Coordinates of C-alpha atoms and ligand atoms in Angstrom, one line a residue:
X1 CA 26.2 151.6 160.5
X2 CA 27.6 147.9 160.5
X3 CA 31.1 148.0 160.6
X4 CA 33.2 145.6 158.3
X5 CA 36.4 144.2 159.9
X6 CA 38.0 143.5 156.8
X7 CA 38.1 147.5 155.5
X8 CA 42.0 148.3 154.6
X9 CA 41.9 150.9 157.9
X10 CA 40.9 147.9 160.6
X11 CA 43.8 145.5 158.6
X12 CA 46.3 148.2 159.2
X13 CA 44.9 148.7 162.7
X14 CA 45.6 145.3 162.7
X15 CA 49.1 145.3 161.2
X16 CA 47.7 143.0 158.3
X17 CA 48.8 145.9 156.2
X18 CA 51.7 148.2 156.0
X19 CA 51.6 151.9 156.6
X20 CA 54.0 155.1 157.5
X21 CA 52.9 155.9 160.8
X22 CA 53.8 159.1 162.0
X23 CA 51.5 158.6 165.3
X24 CA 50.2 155.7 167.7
X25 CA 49.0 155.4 171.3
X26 CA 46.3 152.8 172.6
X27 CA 43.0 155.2 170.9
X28 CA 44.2 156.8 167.9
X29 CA 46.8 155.9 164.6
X30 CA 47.9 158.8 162.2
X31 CA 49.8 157.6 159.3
X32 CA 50.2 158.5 155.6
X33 CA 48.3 158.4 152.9
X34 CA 48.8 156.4 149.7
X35 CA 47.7 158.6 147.1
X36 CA 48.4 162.2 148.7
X37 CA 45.9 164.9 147.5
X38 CA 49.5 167.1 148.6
X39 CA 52.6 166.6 150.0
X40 CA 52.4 165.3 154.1
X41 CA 48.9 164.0 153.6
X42 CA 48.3 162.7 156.3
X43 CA 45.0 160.6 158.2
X44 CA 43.9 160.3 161.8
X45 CA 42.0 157.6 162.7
X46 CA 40.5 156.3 166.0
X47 CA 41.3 152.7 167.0
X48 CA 37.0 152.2 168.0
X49 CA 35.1 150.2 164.9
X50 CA 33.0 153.1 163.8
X51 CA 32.0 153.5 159.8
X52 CA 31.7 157.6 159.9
X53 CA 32.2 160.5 162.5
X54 CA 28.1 160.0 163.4
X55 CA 28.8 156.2 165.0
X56 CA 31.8 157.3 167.1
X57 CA 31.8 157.9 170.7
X58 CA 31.8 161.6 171.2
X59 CA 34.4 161.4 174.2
X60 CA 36.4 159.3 171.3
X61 CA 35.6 161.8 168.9
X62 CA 37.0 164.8 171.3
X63 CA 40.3 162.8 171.8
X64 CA 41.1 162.2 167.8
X65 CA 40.1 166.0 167.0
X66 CA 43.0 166.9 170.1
X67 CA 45.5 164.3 168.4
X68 CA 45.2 165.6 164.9
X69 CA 45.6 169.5 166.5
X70 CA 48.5 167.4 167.4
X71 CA 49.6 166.1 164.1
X72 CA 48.4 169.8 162.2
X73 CA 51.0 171.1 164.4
X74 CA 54.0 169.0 163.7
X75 CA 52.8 169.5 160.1
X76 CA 53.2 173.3 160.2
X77 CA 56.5 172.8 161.8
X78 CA 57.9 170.6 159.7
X79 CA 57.2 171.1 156.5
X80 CA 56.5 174.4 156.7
X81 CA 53.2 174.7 155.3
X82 CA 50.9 177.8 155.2
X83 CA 47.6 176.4 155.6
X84 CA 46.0 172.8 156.1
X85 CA 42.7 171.6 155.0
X86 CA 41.2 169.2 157.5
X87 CA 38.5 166.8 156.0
X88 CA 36.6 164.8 156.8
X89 CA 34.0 162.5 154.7
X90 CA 30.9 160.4 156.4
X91 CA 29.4 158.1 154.2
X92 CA 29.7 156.8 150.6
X93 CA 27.4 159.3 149.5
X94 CA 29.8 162.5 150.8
X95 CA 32.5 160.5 148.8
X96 CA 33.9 158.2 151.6
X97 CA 36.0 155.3 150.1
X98 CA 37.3 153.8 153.3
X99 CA 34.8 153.0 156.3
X100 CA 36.5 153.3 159.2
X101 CA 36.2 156.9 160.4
X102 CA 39.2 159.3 159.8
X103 CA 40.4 162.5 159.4
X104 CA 42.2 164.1 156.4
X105 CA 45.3 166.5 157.5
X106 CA 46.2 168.2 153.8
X107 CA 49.0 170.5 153.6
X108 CA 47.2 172.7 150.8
X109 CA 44.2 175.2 150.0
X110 CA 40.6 174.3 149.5
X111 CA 40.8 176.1 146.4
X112 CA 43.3 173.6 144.8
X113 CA 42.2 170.3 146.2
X114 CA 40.6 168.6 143.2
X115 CA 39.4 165.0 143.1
X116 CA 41.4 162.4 145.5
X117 CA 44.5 161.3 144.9
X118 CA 44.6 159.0 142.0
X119 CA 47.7 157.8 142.0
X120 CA 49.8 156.0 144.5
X121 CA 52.2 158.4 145.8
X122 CA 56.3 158.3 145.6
X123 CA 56.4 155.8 149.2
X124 CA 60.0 156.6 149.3
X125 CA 59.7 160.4 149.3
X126 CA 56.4 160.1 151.6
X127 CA 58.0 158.3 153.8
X128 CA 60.9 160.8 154.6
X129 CA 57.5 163.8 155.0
X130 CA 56.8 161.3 158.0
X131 CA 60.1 161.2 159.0
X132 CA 60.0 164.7 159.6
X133 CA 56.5 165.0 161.0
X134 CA 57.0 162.3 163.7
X135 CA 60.6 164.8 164.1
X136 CA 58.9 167.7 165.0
X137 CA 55.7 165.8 167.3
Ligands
AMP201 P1 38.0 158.8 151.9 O1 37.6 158.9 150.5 O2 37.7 160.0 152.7 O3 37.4 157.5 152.5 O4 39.5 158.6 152.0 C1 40.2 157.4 152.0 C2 41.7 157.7 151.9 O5 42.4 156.6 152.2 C3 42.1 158.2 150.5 O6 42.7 159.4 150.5 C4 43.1 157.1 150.0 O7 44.2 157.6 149.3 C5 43.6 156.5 151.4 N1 44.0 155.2 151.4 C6 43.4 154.1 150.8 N2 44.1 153.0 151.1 C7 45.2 153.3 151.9 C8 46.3 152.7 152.5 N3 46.4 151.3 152.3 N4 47.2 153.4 153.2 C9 47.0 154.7 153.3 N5 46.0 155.4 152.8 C10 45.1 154.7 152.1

């Protein structure tokens, strides 16, 4: 699938745009999202140009799945959360918004995730979750 530079994940890649990181190294970003489905919300992305999960390299693929076990750890730890839904949407059609590949980390249960987040979340109070997660990595 063509990939298009300008998507809000490759400006933040880029540091065109600002995010909470809780995570970096030279393949993969984890950082928070916007309009949290739960509190901690947080994505994992790989730093390669691919639209969905099907375009990216599988060795790349391996590596992002062992980062957020990574991240889904901290989590657990530090916000004490009893269960985490990973996610994980490939194409418009499954209800992907953002094309660049990534991986939803939501402290919650299935049964209570209803449509995405809506609203933008309280940045302030987010940004102390990520405090705490990047605490306990
Ligand atoms: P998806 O629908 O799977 O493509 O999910 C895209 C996610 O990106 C949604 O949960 C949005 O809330 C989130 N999002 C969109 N823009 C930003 C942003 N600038 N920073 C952080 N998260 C974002």
């Amino acid at each position: 699938m063509t990939y298009d530079d300008q998507n809000i994940f490759a400006r933040i890649l880029r540091n065109e745009l600002p995010a909470i990181k809780v995570y970096e190294d030279d393949q993969v970003l984890a950082f928070m999202d916007i309009m949290p489905q739960a509190e901690g919300h947080t994505l994992v992305i790989p730093k390669s140009p691919a639209v969905t999960l099907l375009d990216l390299d599988p060795q790349e693929a391996a590596y992002t799945i062992q980062v957020v076990q990574k991240i889904a750890k901290a989590m657990e730890k530090a916000l004490d959360v009893k269960g985490i839904v990973l996610m994980q949407l490939s194409g418009a059609a499954a209800g992907q918004t953002v094309p660049h590949v990534h991986f939803h980390l939501i402290p919650s249960s299935v049964h209570e995730l209803g449509k995405h987040g809506v609203q933008m979340g309280d940045q302030d109070q987010i940004k102390v979750l990520a405090d705490k997660i990047k605490a306990a990595l």
